[in-house]
GROMACS .gro file of C-alpha atoms in nm:
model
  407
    1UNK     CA    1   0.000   0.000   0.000
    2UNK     CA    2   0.113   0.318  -0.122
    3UNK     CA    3   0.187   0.544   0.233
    4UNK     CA    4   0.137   0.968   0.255
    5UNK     CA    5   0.381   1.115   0.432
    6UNK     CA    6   0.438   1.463   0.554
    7UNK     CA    7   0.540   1.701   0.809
    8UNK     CA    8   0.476   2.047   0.955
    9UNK     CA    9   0.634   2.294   1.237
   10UNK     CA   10   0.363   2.524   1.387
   11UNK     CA   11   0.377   2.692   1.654
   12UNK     CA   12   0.095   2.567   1.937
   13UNK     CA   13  -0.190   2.732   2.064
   14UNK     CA   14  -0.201   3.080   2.313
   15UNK     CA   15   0.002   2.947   2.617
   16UNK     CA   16   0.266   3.221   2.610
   17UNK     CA   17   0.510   3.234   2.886
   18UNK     CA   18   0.582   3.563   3.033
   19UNK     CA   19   0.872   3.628   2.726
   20UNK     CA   20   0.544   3.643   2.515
   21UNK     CA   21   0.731   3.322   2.359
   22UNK     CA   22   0.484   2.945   2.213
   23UNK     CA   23   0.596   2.638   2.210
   24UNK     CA   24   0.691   2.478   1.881
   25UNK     CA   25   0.564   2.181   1.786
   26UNK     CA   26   0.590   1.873   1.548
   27UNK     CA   27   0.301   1.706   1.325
   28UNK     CA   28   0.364   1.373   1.159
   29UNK     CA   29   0.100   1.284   0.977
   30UNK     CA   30   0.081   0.890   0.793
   31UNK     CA   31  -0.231   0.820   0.586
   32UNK     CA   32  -0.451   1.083   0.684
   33UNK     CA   33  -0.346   1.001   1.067
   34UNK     CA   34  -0.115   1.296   1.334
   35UNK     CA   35   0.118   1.235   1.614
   36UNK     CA   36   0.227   1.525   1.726
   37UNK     CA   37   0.542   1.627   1.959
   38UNK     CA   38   0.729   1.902   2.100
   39UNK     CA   39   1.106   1.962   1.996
   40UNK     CA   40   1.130   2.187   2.336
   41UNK     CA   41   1.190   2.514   2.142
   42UNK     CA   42   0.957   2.829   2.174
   43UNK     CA   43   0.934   3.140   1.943
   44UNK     CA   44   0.687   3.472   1.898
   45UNK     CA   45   0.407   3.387   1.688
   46UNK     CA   46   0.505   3.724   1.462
   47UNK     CA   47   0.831   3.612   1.380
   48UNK     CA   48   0.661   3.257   1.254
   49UNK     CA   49   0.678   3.185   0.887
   50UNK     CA   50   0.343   2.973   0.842
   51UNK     CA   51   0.426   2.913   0.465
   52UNK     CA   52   0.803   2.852   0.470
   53UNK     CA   53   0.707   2.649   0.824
   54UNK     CA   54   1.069   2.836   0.940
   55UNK     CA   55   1.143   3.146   1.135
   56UNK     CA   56   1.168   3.470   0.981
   57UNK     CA   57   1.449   3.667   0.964
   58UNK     CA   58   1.843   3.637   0.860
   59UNK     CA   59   2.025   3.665   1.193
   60UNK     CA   60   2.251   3.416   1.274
   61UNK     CA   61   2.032   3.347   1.544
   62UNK     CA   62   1.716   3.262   1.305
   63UNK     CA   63   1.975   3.096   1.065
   64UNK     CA   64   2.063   2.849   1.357
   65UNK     CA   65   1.718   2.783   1.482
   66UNK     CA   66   1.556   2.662   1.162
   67UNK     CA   67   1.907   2.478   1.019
   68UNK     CA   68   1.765   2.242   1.377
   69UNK     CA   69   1.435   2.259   1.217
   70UNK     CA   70   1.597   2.128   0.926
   71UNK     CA   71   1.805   1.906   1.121
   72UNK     CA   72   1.481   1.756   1.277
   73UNK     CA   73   1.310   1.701   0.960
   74UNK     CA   74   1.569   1.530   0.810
   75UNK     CA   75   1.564   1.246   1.096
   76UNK     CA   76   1.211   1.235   1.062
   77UNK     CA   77   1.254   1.207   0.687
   78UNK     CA   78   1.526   0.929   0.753
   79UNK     CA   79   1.303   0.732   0.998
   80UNK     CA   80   1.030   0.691   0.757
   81UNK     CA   81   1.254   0.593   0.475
   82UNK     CA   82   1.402   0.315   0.661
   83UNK     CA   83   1.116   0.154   0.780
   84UNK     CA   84   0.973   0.139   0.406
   85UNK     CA   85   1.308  -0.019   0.323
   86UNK     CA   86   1.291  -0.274   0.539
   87UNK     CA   87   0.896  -0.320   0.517
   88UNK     CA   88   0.826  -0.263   0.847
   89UNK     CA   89   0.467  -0.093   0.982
   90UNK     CA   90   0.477   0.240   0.918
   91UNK     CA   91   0.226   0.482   1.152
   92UNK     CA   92   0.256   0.829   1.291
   93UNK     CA   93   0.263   0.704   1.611
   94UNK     CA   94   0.578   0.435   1.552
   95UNK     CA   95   0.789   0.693   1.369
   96UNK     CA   96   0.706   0.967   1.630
   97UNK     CA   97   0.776   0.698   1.908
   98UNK     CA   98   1.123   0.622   1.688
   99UNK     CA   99   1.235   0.958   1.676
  100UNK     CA  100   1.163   1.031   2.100
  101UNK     CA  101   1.407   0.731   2.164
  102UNK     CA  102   1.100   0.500   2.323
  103UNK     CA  103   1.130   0.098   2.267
  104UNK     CA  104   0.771   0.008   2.116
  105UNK     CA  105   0.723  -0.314   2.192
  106UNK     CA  106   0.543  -0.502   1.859
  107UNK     CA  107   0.177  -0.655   1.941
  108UNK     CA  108   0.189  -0.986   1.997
  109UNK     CA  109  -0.104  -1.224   1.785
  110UNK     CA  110  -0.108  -1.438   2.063
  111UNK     CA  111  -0.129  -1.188   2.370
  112UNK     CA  112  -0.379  -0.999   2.158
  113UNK     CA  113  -0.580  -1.355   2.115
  114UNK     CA  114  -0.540  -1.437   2.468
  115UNK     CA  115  -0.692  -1.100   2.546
  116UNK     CA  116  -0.969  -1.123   2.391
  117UNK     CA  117  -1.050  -1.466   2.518
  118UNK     CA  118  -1.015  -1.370   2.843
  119UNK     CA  119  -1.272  -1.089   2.796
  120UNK     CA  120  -1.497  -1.337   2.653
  121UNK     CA  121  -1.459  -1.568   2.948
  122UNK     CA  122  -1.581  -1.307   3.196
  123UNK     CA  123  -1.885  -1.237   2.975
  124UNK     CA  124  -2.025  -1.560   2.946
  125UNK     CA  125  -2.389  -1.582   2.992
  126UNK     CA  126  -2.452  -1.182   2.890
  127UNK     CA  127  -2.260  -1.145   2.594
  128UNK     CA  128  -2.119  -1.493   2.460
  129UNK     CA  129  -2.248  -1.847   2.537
  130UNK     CA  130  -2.031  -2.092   2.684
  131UNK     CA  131  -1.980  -2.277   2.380
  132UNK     CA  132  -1.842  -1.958   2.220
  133UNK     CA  133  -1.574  -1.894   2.503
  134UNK     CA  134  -1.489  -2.296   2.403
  135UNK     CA  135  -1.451  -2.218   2.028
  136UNK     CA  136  -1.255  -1.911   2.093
  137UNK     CA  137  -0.992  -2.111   2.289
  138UNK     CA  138  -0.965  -2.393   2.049
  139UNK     CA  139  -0.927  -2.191   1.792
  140UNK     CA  140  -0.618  -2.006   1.944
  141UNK     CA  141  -0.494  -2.355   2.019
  142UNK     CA  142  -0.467  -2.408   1.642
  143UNK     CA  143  -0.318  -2.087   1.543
  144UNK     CA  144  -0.043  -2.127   1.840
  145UNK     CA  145   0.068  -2.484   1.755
  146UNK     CA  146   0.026  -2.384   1.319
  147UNK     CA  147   0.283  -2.110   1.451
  148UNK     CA  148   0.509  -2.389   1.673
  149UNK     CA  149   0.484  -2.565   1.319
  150UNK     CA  150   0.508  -2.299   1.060
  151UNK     CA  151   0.723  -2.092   1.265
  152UNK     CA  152   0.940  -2.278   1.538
  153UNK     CA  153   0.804  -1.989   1.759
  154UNK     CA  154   0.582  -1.946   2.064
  155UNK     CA  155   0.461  -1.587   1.922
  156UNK     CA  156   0.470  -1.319   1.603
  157UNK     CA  157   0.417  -0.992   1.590
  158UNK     CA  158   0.060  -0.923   1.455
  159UNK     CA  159   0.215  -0.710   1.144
  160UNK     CA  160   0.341  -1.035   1.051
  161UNK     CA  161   0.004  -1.175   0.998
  162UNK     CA  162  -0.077  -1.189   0.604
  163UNK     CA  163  -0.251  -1.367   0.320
  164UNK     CA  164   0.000  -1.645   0.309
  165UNK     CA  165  -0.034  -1.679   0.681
  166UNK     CA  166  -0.385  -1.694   0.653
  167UNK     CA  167  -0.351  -1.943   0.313
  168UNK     CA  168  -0.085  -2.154   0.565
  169UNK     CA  169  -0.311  -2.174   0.834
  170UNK     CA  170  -0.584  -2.308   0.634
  171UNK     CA  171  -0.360  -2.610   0.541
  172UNK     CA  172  -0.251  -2.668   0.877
  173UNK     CA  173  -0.588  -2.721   0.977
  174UNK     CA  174  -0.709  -2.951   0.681
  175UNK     CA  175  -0.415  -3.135   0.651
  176UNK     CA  176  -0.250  -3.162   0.962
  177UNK     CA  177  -0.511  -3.134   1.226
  178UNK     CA  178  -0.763  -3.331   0.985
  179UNK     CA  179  -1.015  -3.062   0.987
  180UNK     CA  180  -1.318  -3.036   0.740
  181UNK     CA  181  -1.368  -2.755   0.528
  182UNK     CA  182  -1.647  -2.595   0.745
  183UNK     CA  183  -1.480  -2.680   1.045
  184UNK     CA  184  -1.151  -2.489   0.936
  185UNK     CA  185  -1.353  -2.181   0.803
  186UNK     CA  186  -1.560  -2.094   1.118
  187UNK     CA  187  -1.181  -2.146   1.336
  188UNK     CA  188  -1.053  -1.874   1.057
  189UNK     CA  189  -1.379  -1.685   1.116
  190UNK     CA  190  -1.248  -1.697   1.500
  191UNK     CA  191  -0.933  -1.605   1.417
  192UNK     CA  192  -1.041  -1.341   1.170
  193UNK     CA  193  -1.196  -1.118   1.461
  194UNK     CA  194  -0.855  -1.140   1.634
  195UNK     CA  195  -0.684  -0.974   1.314
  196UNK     CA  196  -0.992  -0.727   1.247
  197UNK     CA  197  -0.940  -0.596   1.650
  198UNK     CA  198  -0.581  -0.568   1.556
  199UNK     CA  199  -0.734  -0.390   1.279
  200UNK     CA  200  -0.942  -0.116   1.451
  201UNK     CA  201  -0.658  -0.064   1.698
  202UNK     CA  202  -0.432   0.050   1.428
  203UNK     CA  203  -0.158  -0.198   1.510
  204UNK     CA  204  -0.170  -0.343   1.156
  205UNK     CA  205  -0.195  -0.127   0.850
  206UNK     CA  206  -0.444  -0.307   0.623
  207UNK     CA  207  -0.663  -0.594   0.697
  208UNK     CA  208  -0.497  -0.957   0.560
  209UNK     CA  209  -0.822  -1.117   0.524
  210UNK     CA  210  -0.936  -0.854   0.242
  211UNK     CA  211  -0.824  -1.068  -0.050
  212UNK     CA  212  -0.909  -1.380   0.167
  213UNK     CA  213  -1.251  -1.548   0.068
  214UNK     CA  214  -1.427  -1.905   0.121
  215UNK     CA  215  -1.755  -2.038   0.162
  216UNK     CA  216  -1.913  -2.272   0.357
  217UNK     CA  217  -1.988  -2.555   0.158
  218UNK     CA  218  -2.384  -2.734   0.218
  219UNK     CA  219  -2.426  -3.002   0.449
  220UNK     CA  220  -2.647  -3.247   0.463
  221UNK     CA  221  -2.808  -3.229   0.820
  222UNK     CA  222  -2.912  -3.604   0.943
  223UNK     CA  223  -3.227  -3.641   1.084
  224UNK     CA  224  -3.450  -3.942   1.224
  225UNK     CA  225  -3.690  -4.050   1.034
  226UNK     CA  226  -4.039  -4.125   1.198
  227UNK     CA  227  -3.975  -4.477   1.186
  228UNK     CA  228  -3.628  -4.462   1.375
  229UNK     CA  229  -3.825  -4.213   1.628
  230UNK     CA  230  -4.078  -4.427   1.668
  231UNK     CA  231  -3.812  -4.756   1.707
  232UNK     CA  232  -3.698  -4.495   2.006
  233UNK     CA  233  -4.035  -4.461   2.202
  234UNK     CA  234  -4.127  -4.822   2.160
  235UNK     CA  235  -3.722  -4.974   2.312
  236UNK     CA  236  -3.756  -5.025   2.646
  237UNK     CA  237  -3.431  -4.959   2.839
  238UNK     CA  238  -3.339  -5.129   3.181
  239UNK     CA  239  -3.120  -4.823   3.331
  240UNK     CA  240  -3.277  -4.528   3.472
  241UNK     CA  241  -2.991  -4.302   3.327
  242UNK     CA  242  -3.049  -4.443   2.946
  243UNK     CA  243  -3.465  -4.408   3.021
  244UNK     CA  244  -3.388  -4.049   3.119
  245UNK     CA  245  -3.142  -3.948   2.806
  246UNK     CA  246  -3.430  -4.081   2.596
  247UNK     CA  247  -3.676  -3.906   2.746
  248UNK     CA  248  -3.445  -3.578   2.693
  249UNK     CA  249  -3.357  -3.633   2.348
  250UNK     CA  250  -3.749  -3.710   2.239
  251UNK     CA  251  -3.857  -3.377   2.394
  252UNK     CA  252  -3.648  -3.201   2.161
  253UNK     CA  253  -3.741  -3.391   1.872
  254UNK     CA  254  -4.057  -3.256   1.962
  255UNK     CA  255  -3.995  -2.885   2.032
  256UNK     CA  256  -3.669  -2.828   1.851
  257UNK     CA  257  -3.499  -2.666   2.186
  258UNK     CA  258  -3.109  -2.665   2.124
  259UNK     CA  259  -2.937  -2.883   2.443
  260UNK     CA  260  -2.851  -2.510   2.608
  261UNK     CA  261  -3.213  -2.412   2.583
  262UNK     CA  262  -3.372  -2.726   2.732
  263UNK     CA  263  -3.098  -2.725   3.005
  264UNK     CA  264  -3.185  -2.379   3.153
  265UNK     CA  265  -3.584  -2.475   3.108
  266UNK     CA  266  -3.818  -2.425   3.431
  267UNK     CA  267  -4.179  -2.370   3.480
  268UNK     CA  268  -4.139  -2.013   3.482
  269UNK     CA  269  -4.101  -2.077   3.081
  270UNK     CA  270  -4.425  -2.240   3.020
  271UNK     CA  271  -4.711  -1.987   2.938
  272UNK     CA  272  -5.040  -1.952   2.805
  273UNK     CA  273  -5.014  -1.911   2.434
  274UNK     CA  274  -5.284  -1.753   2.239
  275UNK     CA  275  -5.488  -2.098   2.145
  276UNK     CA  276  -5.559  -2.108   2.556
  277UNK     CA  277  -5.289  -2.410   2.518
  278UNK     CA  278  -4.968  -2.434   2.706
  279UNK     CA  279  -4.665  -2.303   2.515
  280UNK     CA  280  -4.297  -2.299   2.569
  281UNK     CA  281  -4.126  -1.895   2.578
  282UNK     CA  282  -3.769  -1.845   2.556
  283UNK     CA  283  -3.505  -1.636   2.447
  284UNK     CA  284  -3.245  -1.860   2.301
  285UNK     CA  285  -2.904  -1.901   2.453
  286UNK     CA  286  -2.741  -1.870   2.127
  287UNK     CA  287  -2.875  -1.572   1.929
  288UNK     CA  288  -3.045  -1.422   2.241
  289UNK     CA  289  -3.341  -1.441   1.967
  290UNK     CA  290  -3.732  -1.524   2.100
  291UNK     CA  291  -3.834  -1.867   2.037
  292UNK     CA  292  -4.267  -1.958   2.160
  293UNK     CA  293  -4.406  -2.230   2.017
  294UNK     CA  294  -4.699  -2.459   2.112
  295UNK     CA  295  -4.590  -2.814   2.342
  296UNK     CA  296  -4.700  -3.159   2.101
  297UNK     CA  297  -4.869  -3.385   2.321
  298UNK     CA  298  -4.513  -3.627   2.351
  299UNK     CA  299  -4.355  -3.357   2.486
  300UNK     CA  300  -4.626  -3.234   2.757
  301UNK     CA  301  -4.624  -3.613   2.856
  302UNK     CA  302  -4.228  -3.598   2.901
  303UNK     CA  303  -4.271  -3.330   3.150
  304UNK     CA  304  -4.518  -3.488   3.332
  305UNK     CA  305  -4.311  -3.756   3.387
  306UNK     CA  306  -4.042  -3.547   3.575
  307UNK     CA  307  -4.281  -3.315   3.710
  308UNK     CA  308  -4.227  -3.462   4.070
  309UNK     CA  309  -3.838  -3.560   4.074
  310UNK     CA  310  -3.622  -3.438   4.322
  311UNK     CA  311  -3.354  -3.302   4.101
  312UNK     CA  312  -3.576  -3.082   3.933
  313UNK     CA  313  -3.812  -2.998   4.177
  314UNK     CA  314  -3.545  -2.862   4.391
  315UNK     CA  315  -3.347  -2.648   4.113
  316UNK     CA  316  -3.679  -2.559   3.953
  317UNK     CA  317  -3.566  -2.728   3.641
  318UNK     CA  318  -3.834  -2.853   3.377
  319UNK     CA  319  -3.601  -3.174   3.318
  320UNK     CA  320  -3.310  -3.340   3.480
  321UNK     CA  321  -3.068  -3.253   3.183
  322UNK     CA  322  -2.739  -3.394   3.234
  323UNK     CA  323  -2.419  -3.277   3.068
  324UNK     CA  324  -2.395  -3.276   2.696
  325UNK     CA  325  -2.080  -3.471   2.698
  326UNK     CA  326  -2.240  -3.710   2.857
  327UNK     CA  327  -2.602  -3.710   2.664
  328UNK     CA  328  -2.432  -3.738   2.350
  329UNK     CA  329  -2.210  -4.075   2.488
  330UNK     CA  330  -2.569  -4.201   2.593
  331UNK     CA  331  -2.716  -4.154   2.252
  332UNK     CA  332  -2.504  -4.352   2.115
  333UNK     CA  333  -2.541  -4.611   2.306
  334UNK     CA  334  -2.932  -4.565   2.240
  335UNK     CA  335  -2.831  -4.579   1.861
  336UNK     CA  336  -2.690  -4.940   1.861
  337UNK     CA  337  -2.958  -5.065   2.091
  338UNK     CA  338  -3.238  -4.943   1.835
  339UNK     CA  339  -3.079  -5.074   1.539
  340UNK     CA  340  -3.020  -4.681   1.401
  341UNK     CA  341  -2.695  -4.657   1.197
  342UNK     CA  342  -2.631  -4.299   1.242
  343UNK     CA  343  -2.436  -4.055   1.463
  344UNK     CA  344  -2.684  -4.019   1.673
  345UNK     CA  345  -2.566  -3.697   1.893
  346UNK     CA  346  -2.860  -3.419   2.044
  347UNK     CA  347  -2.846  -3.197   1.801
  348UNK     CA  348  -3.035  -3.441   1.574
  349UNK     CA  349  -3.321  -3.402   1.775
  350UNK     CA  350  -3.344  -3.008   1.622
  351UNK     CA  351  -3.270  -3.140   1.272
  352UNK     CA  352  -3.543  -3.382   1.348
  353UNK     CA  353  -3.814  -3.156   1.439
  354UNK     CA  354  -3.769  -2.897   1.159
  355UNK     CA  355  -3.798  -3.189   0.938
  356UNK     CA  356  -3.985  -3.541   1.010
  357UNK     CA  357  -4.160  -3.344   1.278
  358UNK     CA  358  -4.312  -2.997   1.110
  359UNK     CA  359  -4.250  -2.939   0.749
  360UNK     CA  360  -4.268  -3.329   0.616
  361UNK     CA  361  -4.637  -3.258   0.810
  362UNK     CA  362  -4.733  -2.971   0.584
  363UNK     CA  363  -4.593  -2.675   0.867
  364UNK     CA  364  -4.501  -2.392   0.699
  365UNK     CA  365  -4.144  -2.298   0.724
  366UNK     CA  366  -4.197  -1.953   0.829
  367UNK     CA  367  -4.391  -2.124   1.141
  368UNK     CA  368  -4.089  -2.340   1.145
  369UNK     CA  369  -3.805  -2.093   1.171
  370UNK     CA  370  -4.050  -1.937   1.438
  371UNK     CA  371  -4.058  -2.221   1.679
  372UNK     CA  372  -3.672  -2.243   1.630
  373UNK     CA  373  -3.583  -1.854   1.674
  374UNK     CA  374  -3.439  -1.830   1.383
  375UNK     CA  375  -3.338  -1.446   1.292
  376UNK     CA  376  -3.297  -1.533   0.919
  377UNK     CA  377  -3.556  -1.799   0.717
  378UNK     CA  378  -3.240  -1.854   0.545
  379UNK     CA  379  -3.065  -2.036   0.864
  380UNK     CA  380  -3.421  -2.247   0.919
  381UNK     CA  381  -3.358  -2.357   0.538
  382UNK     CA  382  -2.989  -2.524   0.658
  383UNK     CA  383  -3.178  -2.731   0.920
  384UNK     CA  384  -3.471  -2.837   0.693
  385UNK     CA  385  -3.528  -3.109   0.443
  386UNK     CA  386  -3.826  -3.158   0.248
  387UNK     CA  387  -3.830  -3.552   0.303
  388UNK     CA  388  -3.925  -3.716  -0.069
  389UNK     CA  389  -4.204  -3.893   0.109
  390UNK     CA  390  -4.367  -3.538   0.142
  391UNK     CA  391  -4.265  -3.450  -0.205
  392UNK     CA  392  -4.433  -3.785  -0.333
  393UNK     CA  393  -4.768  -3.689  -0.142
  394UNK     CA  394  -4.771  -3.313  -0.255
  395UNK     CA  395  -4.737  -3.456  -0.618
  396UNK     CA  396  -5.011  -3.745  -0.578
  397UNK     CA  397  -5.231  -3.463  -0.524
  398UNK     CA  398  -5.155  -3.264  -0.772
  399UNK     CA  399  -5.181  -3.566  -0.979
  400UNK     CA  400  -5.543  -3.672  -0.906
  401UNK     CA  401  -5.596  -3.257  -1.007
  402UNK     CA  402  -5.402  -3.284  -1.355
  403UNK     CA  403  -5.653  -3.616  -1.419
  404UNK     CA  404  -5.874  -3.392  -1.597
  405UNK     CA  405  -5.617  -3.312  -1.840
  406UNK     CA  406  -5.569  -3.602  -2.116
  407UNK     CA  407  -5.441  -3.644  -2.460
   0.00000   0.00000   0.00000
């Protein structure tokens, strides 16, 4: 990037001493952006030169004091110069900082990383969700040990941070740490707000990740179909804690709640909804978006069922959730026992309901993306599948109306 450079004397504002005499000051200016210093000389504002930016007058007294002007500009000038040579940041503030004799430490990616996590970590539960704090940290993980790799170093500078680091780290994460495409994009998405703080702060000069661009590529969600969720209800289990996983994981399949959501339910969430009918009102831990919708008649049973145990009368839980590391190790044990050759992990039970549930039933998927919280009916449209056993019904009625049609 191509840099603007310049300089000016003036002589600052109306703080005369009792001489009559201003101070004299410095303004470095870099892209549009001043630093400004004093070089500890003063002077009468008549005798200032605004245009020439020197002293008037041909005493050898004048002559001296601007051949230091000069003197000043030319280190200045020399300052800049060598930090273009050797490609090194170039701000106001660094060359100003240069020229005063101060150290300036470079900002470390790391520290700046580790920062920001920590900030995170202290506003979980009113700005960021848990899982958030969790991705955040991973994703540092990766870019420390791609720099160990890359780099043989525990840290860089954050000016070091380019397009070929960013094109670098992206390989690491495929290829050495095995990740999928999606899976590397939303840790460079992480890692992204790191270098866009950097960024803001004006410790880099231009954003690396401008000529940087990827897209997610479309997954396939998986989903139980109602056979496999009906293969659930019917398998009768012979420990309490598989019976109560089960239990869990159906209730979602049947409201669409996201494992943080139904964890943090209580009674103080179920209201009357507009039908007279109880309905389920939250704001979701995720997007912090509203999510009401109506409770199916499997679900209302489910709570019944826990209405009276201890654990959840005492916390004023709806359910005895436990934690999702542990649910998910459950489900698949549930999987193998029902015959179901799939990954079975809670989030399914979302997929599910946005698809074998509601919209292979004829719900509309604005109603859908409703029920879910959805801010976007674009987001509801990743979760949902129109099964081809709903397209094959739609079309057999259509069908029996194009009868009257023949050739």
């Amino acid at each position: 990037m191509q840099n603007t450079f310049s300089l000016l004397f003036y002589p600052k504002g109306n703080d005369k001493d009792k001489n009559g005499l201003v101070p004299l000051y410095l303004r470095i200016t870099v892209n549009g952006k001043r630093s400004e210093l004093s070089i500890k000389r003063k002077i009468l504002r008549s005798k200032w030169n605004t245009e020439a930016g020197k002293m008037r007058g041909a005493t050898t007294e004048v002559r001296a004091f601007n051949r230091h002007l000069d003197n000043i500009k030319d280190r200045v000038y020399k300052i800049y110069e060598k930090q273009l040579e050797e490609r090194r940041q170039i701000t106001s503030e660094i060359i100003k900082n240069i020229f005063l004799g101060k150290s300036q430490k470079p900002k470390m990616l790391l520290k700046i990383f580790q920062d920001h996590n920590d900030q995170v970590q202290k506003l979980i539960g009113k700005d960021f969700a848990r899982g958030t704090a969790i991705r955040y940290i991973t994703a540092r993980k990766h870019v420390e040990e791609y720099i160990q790799n890359e780099y043989q170093l525990s840290d860089i500078p954050i000016k070091l941070v380019n397009h070929s680091f960013i094109t670098g780290f992206e390989y690491y994460l495929k290829s050495k740490r095995n990740c999928s495409h999606n899976t590397t994009l939303k840790y460079i998405n992480n890692f992204k707000k790191i270098v866009r703080i950097a960024f803001a702060n004006e410790w880099i000069d231009k954003d690396p990740f401008l000529n940087w661009k990827a897209k997610f590529k479309i997954v396939d969600r998986e989903f139980l179909t109602e056979q496999e969720i009906q293969d659930i209800i019917s398998k009768k289990f012979h420990t309490e804690r598989l019976d109560q996983v089960k239990d869990i994981f159906l209730f979602c399949c049947f409201t669409g709640l996201a494992y943080a959501d139904v964890k943090k339910l209580s009674q103080d969430d179920l209201v009357l909804g507009i039908d007279g009918e109880t309905w389920i009102k939250i704001n979701r831990t995720k997007t912090k978006s509203s999510s009401n919708l109506p409770i199916l008649p499997t679900a209302k049973m489910i709570i019944k069922k826990y209405k009276d145990q201890p654990t959840v009368s005492k916390e004023n839980k709806l359910l005895p959730v436990l934690s999702n590391q542990k649910m998910n190790a459950y489900l698949k044990e549930i999987a193998d026992l029902c015959g179901i050759n799939k990954n079975l992990t809670f989030h399914i039970a979302r997929h599910t309901f946005a698809t074998t549930i509601t919209l292979s039933n004829g719900v509309p998927i604005e109603s859908v993306s409703k029920m879910l919280g959805h801010k976007s009916l674009r987001t509801t449209q990743h979760y949902a599948k129109i099964l081809d056993q709903k397209v094959s019904e739609d079309m057999q009625i259509l069908k029996s109306k194009m009868n009257k049609f023949s050739v």
